Amino acid sequence: MIAFSLLSAFLPIVIIIFVIVYAVKNKEKGEEAVIRHLYTYLVLFATLMMVIGGGISIFMAAADLISPPSYYQSYEDFKQIREDNKVKDEKVLTEKELRARYEQTVKDEKNRVKESAKNQIIKSLGFIVIPFPIFLYFNRMRKQQNV
């Protein structure tokens, strides 16, 4: 978390320094060419970061799909909450019925996490499928500008 906040704080500074150094270095090419090159590199950077972020997100969602996190509530906690929240006319459950409900709750939670992971994979594919062709187009444009 600290690394992410440091990265998000220093990234704009690094980009600004890159822009200034590039503009000073290529002053003789003309202002329009420098702006065009900077725009191309910024689009390449942004789309590459989106593709990398989408790939990381897909990997994390696939990990949740393959091995969903454990259910956080123990059977004893589940039983205690059920006993504390009893309604007056509610049927008293046997230990076996209570255990069956707990097992069903655990299964339902794992299925919910798996469905959420599938949904996240589909959403993350958008962060790869949409910016990747833009990245390829601007990379081809960058190569033509340098010729």
PDB file of C-alpha atoms in Angstrom:
ATOM      1  CA  MET A   1       0.000   0.000   0.000  1.00  0.00           C
ATOM      2  CA  ILE A   2       2.822   2.376   0.870  1.00  0.00           C
ATOM      3  CA  ALA A   3       4.640   1.478  -2.348  1.00  0.00           C
ATOM      4  CA  PHE A   4       1.520   2.217  -4.377  1.00  0.00           C
ATOM      5  CA  SER A   5       1.047   5.621  -2.732  1.00  0.00           C
ATOM      6  CA  LEU A   6       4.717   6.477  -3.299  1.00  0.00           C
ATOM      7  CA  LEU A   7       4.437   5.377  -6.921  1.00  0.00           C
ATOM      8  CA  SER A   8       1.309   7.436  -7.486  1.00  0.00           C
ATOM      9  CA  ALA A   9       3.017  10.463  -5.912  1.00  0.00           C
ATOM     10  CA  PHE A  10       6.239  10.216  -7.937  1.00  0.00           C
ATOM     11  CA  LEU A  11       4.805   9.086 -11.272  1.00  0.00           C
ATOM     12  CA  PRO A  12       3.530  12.539 -12.316  1.00  0.00           C
ATOM     13  CA  ILE A  13       6.870  14.058 -11.332  1.00  0.00           C
ATOM     14  CA  VAL A  14       8.752  11.507 -13.441  1.00  0.00           C
ATOM     15  CA  ILE A  15       6.462  12.148 -16.408  1.00  0.00           C
ATOM     16  CA  ILE A  16       6.926  15.923 -16.118  1.00  0.00           C
ATOM     17  CA  ILE A  17      10.721  15.522 -15.931  1.00  0.00           C
ATOM     18  CA  PHE A  18      10.615  13.231 -18.983  1.00  0.00           C
ATOM     19  CA  VAL A  19       8.584  15.793 -20.929  1.00  0.00           C
ATOM     20  CA  ILE A  20      10.921  18.662 -20.032  1.00  0.00           C
ATOM     21  CA  VAL A  21      14.093  16.708 -20.838  1.00  0.00           C
ATOM     22  CA  TYR A  22      12.666  15.477 -24.136  1.00  0.00           C
ATOM     23  CA  ALA A  23      11.517  18.974 -25.142  1.00  0.00           C
ATOM     24  CA  VAL A  24      14.895  20.541 -24.328  1.00  0.00           C
ATOM     25  CA  LYS A  25      16.816  17.746 -26.038  1.00  0.00           C
ATOM     26  CA  ASN A  26      14.774  17.954 -29.254  1.00  0.00           C
ATOM     27  CA  LYS A  27      14.342  21.725 -29.488  1.00  0.00           C
ATOM     28  CA  GLU A  28      15.905  21.856 -32.936  1.00  0.00           C
ATOM     29  CA  LYS A  29      13.287  19.505 -34.459  1.00  0.00           C
ATOM     30  CA  GLY A  30      10.517  22.051 -34.096  1.00  0.00           C
ATOM     31  CA  GLU A  31       7.735  22.500 -31.625  1.00  0.00           C
ATOM     32  CA  GLU A  32       5.095  20.568 -33.552  1.00  0.00           C
ATOM     33  CA  ALA A  33       7.292  17.483 -33.961  1.00  0.00           C
ATOM     34  CA  VAL A  34       8.201  17.520 -30.269  1.00  0.00           C
ATOM     35  CA  ILE A  35       4.557  17.759 -29.222  1.00  0.00           C
ATOM     36  CA  ARG A  36       3.605  14.966 -31.630  1.00  0.00           C
ATOM     37  CA  HIS A  37       6.365  12.720 -30.249  1.00  0.00           C
ATOM     38  CA  LEU A  38       5.410  13.499 -26.650  1.00  0.00           C
ATOM     39  CA  TYR A  39       1.757  12.774 -27.348  1.00  0.00           C
ATOM     40  CA  THR A  40       2.688   9.469 -28.979  1.00  0.00           C
ATOM     41  CA  TYR A  41       4.865   8.423 -26.028  1.00  0.00           C
ATOM     42  CA  LEU A  42       2.245   9.428 -23.474  1.00  0.00           C
ATOM     43  CA  VAL A  43      -0.434   7.402 -25.281  1.00  0.00           C
ATOM     44  CA  LEU A  44       1.960   4.450 -25.498  1.00  0.00           C
ATOM     45  CA  PHE A  45       2.701   4.733 -21.778  1.00  0.00           C
ATOM     46  CA  ALA A  46      -0.971   5.017 -20.777  1.00  0.00           C
ATOM     47  CA  THR A  47      -2.117   2.100 -22.926  1.00  0.00           C
ATOM     48  CA  LEU A  48       0.794  -0.069 -21.792  1.00  0.00           C
ATOM     49  CA  MET A  49      -0.075   0.621 -18.135  1.00  0.00           C
ATOM     50  CA  MET A  50      -3.712  -0.301 -18.833  1.00  0.00           C
ATOM     51  CA  VAL A  51      -2.698  -3.585 -20.470  1.00  0.00           C
ATOM     52  CA  ILE A  52      -0.340  -4.436 -17.607  1.00  0.00           C
ATOM     53  CA  GLY A  53      -3.014  -3.556 -15.022  1.00  0.00           C
ATOM     54  CA  GLY A  54      -5.554  -5.712 -16.851  1.00  0.00           C
ATOM     55  CA  GLY A  55      -3.111  -8.618 -16.925  1.00  0.00           C
ATOM     56  CA  ILE A  56      -2.451  -8.332 -13.202  1.00  0.00           C
ATOM     57  CA  SER A  57      -6.170  -8.131 -12.488  1.00  0.00           C
ATOM     58  CA  ILE A  58      -6.840 -11.239 -14.599  1.00  0.00           C
ATOM     59  CA  PHE A  59      -4.107 -13.121 -12.749  1.00  0.00           C
ATOM     60  CA  MET A  60      -5.559 -12.159  -9.356  1.00  0.00           C
ATOM     61  CA  ALA A  61      -9.101 -13.094 -10.400  1.00  0.00           C
ATOM     62  CA  ALA A  62      -7.876 -16.415 -11.804  1.00  0.00           C
ATOM     63  CA  ALA A  63      -6.217 -17.136  -8.454  1.00  0.00           C
ATOM     64  CA  ASP A  64      -9.551 -16.493  -6.696  1.00  0.00           C
ATOM     65  CA  LEU A  65     -11.316 -18.710  -9.225  1.00  0.00           C
ATOM     66  CA  ILE A  66      -8.887 -21.603  -8.772  1.00  0.00           C
ATOM     67  CA  SER A  67      -8.505 -21.292  -5.015  1.00  0.00           C
ATOM     68  CA  PRO A  68     -11.193 -19.124  -3.423  1.00  0.00           C
ATOM     69  CA  PRO A  69     -10.351 -17.609  -0.045  1.00  0.00           C
ATOM     70  CA  SER A  70     -11.589 -19.493   2.992  1.00  0.00           C
ATOM     71  CA  TYR A  71     -14.855 -18.638   4.681  1.00  0.00           C
ATOM     72  CA  TYR A  72     -14.016 -16.369   7.578  1.00  0.00           C
ATOM     73  CA  GLN A  73     -16.685 -17.468  10.062  1.00  0.00           C
ATOM     74  CA  SER A  74     -16.102 -20.568  12.187  1.00  0.00           C
ATOM     75  CA  TYR A  75     -18.840 -23.042  12.959  1.00  0.00           C
ATOM     76  CA  GLU A  76     -18.873 -21.950  16.592  1.00  0.00           C
ATOM     77  CA  ASP A  77     -19.423 -18.307  15.595  1.00  0.00           C
ATOM     78  CA  PHE A  78     -22.151 -19.331  13.151  1.00  0.00           C
ATOM     79  CA  LYS A  79     -23.884 -21.377  15.864  1.00  0.00           C
ATOM     80  CA  GLN A  80     -23.600 -18.585  18.446  1.00  0.00           C
ATOM     81  CA  ILE A  81     -25.078 -15.986  16.098  1.00  0.00           C
ATOM     82  CA  ARG A  82     -27.970 -18.326  15.280  1.00  0.00           C
ATOM     83  CA  GLU A  83     -28.687 -18.882  18.969  1.00  0.00           C
ATOM     84  CA  ASP A  84     -28.457 -15.162  19.794  1.00  0.00           C
ATOM     85  CA  ASN A  85     -30.779 -14.121  16.949  1.00  0.00           C
ATOM     86  CA  LYS A  86     -33.531 -16.688  17.545  1.00  0.00           C
ATOM     87  CA  VAL A  87     -37.062 -15.585  16.771  1.00  0.00           C
ATOM     88  CA  LYS A  88     -39.687 -16.655  19.308  1.00  0.00           C
ATOM     89  CA  ASP A  89     -41.684 -19.001  17.095  1.00  0.00           C
ATOM     90  CA  GLU A  90     -38.690 -20.269  15.122  1.00  0.00           C
ATOM     91  CA  LYS A  91     -38.042 -23.988  15.177  1.00  0.00           C
ATOM     92  CA  VAL A  92     -34.990 -24.987  17.203  1.00  0.00           C
ATOM     93  CA  LEU A  93     -32.463 -26.635  14.926  1.00  0.00           C
ATOM     94  CA  THR A  94     -30.624 -29.774  15.832  1.00  0.00           C
ATOM     95  CA  GLU A  95     -26.844 -29.865  15.776  1.00  0.00           C
ATOM     96  CA  LYS A  96     -26.930 -31.833  12.520  1.00  0.00           C
ATOM     97  CA  GLU A  97     -29.273 -29.326  10.825  1.00  0.00           C
ATOM     98  CA  LEU A  98     -27.196 -26.423  12.070  1.00  0.00           C
ATOM     99  CA  ARG A  99     -24.022 -28.060  10.741  1.00  0.00           C
ATOM    100  CA  ALA A 100     -25.729 -28.651   7.367  1.00  0.00           C
ATOM    101  CA  ARG A 101     -26.740 -24.974   7.169  1.00  0.00           C
ATOM    102  CA  TYR A 102     -23.204 -23.925   8.026  1.00  0.00           C
ATOM    103  CA  GLU A 103     -21.764 -26.191   5.306  1.00  0.00           C
ATOM    104  CA  GLN A 104     -24.272 -24.776   2.808  1.00  0.00           C
ATOM    105  CA  THR A 105     -23.305 -21.232   3.800  1.00  0.00           C
ATOM    106  CA  VAL A 106     -19.631 -22.061   3.226  1.00  0.00           C
ATOM    107  CA  LYS A 107     -20.419 -23.576  -0.199  1.00  0.00           C
ATOM    108  CA  ASP A 108     -22.563 -20.574  -1.142  1.00  0.00           C
ATOM    109  CA  GLU A 109     -19.769 -18.178  -0.166  1.00  0.00           C
ATOM    110  CA  LYS A 110     -17.199 -20.076  -2.246  1.00  0.00           C
ATOM    111  CA  ASN A 111     -19.570 -20.061  -5.224  1.00  0.00           C
ATOM    112  CA  ARG A 112     -20.143 -16.341  -4.762  1.00  0.00           C
ATOM    113  CA  VAL A 113     -16.383 -15.694  -4.765  1.00  0.00           C
ATOM    114  CA  LYS A 114     -15.926 -17.844  -7.878  1.00  0.00           C
ATOM    115  CA  GLU A 115     -18.715 -16.011  -9.724  1.00  0.00           C
ATOM    116  CA  SER A 116     -17.193 -12.706  -8.694  1.00  0.00           C
ATOM    117  CA  ALA A 117     -13.799 -13.871  -9.999  1.00  0.00           C
ATOM    118  CA  LYS A 118     -15.321 -14.837 -13.367  1.00  0.00           C
ATOM    119  CA  ASN A 119     -16.958 -11.416 -13.555  1.00  0.00           C
ATOM    120  CA  GLN A 120     -13.626  -9.735 -12.729  1.00  0.00           C
ATOM    121  CA  ILE A 121     -11.821 -11.695 -15.450  1.00  0.00           C
ATOM    122  CA  ILE A 122     -14.341 -10.514 -18.039  1.00  0.00           C
ATOM    123  CA  LYS A 123     -14.017  -6.909 -16.880  1.00  0.00           C
ATOM    124  CA  SER A 124     -10.232  -7.108 -16.842  1.00  0.00           C
ATOM    125  CA  LEU A 125     -10.155  -8.410 -20.397  1.00  0.00           C
ATOM    126  CA  GLY A 126     -11.529  -5.021 -21.392  1.00  0.00           C
ATOM    127  CA  PHE A 127      -8.364  -3.427 -20.032  1.00  0.00           C
ATOM    128  CA  ILE A 128      -6.363  -5.577 -22.433  1.00  0.00           C
ATOM    129  CA  VAL A 129      -8.595  -5.896 -25.494  1.00  0.00           C
ATOM    130  CA  ILE A 130      -9.456  -2.197 -25.803  1.00  0.00           C
ATOM    131  CA  PRO A 131      -6.091  -0.431 -25.267  1.00  0.00           C
ATOM    132  CA  PHE A 132      -3.851  -3.069 -26.902  1.00  0.00           C
ATOM    133  CA  PRO A 133      -4.798  -2.231 -30.531  1.00  0.00           C
ATOM    134  CA  ILE A 134      -4.358   1.463 -29.686  1.00  0.00           C
ATOM    135  CA  PHE A 135      -0.910   0.660 -28.296  1.00  0.00           C
ATOM    136  CA  LEU A 136       0.013  -1.239 -31.478  1.00  0.00           C
ATOM    137  CA  TYR A 137      -1.236   1.599 -33.693  1.00  0.00           C
ATOM    138  CA  PHE A 138       0.702   4.280 -31.819  1.00  0.00           C
ATOM    139  CA  ASN A 139       3.812   2.087 -31.677  1.00  0.00           C
ATOM    140  CA  ARG A 140       3.682   1.739 -35.464  1.00  0.00           C
ATOM    141  CA  MET A 141       3.182   5.511 -35.681  1.00  0.00           C
ATOM    142  CA  ARG A 142       6.212   6.036 -33.407  1.00  0.00           C
ATOM    143  CA  LYS A 143       8.379   3.884 -35.661  1.00  0.00           C
ATOM    144  CA  GLN A 144       7.279   5.877 -38.719  1.00  0.00           C
ATOM    145  CA  GLN A 145       8.040   9.188 -36.980  1.00  0.00           C
ATOM    146  CA  ASN A 146      11.584   8.067 -36.210  1.00  0.00           C
ATOM    147  CA  VAL A 147      12.331   7.123 -39.832  1.00  0.00           C
TER     148      VAL A 147
END
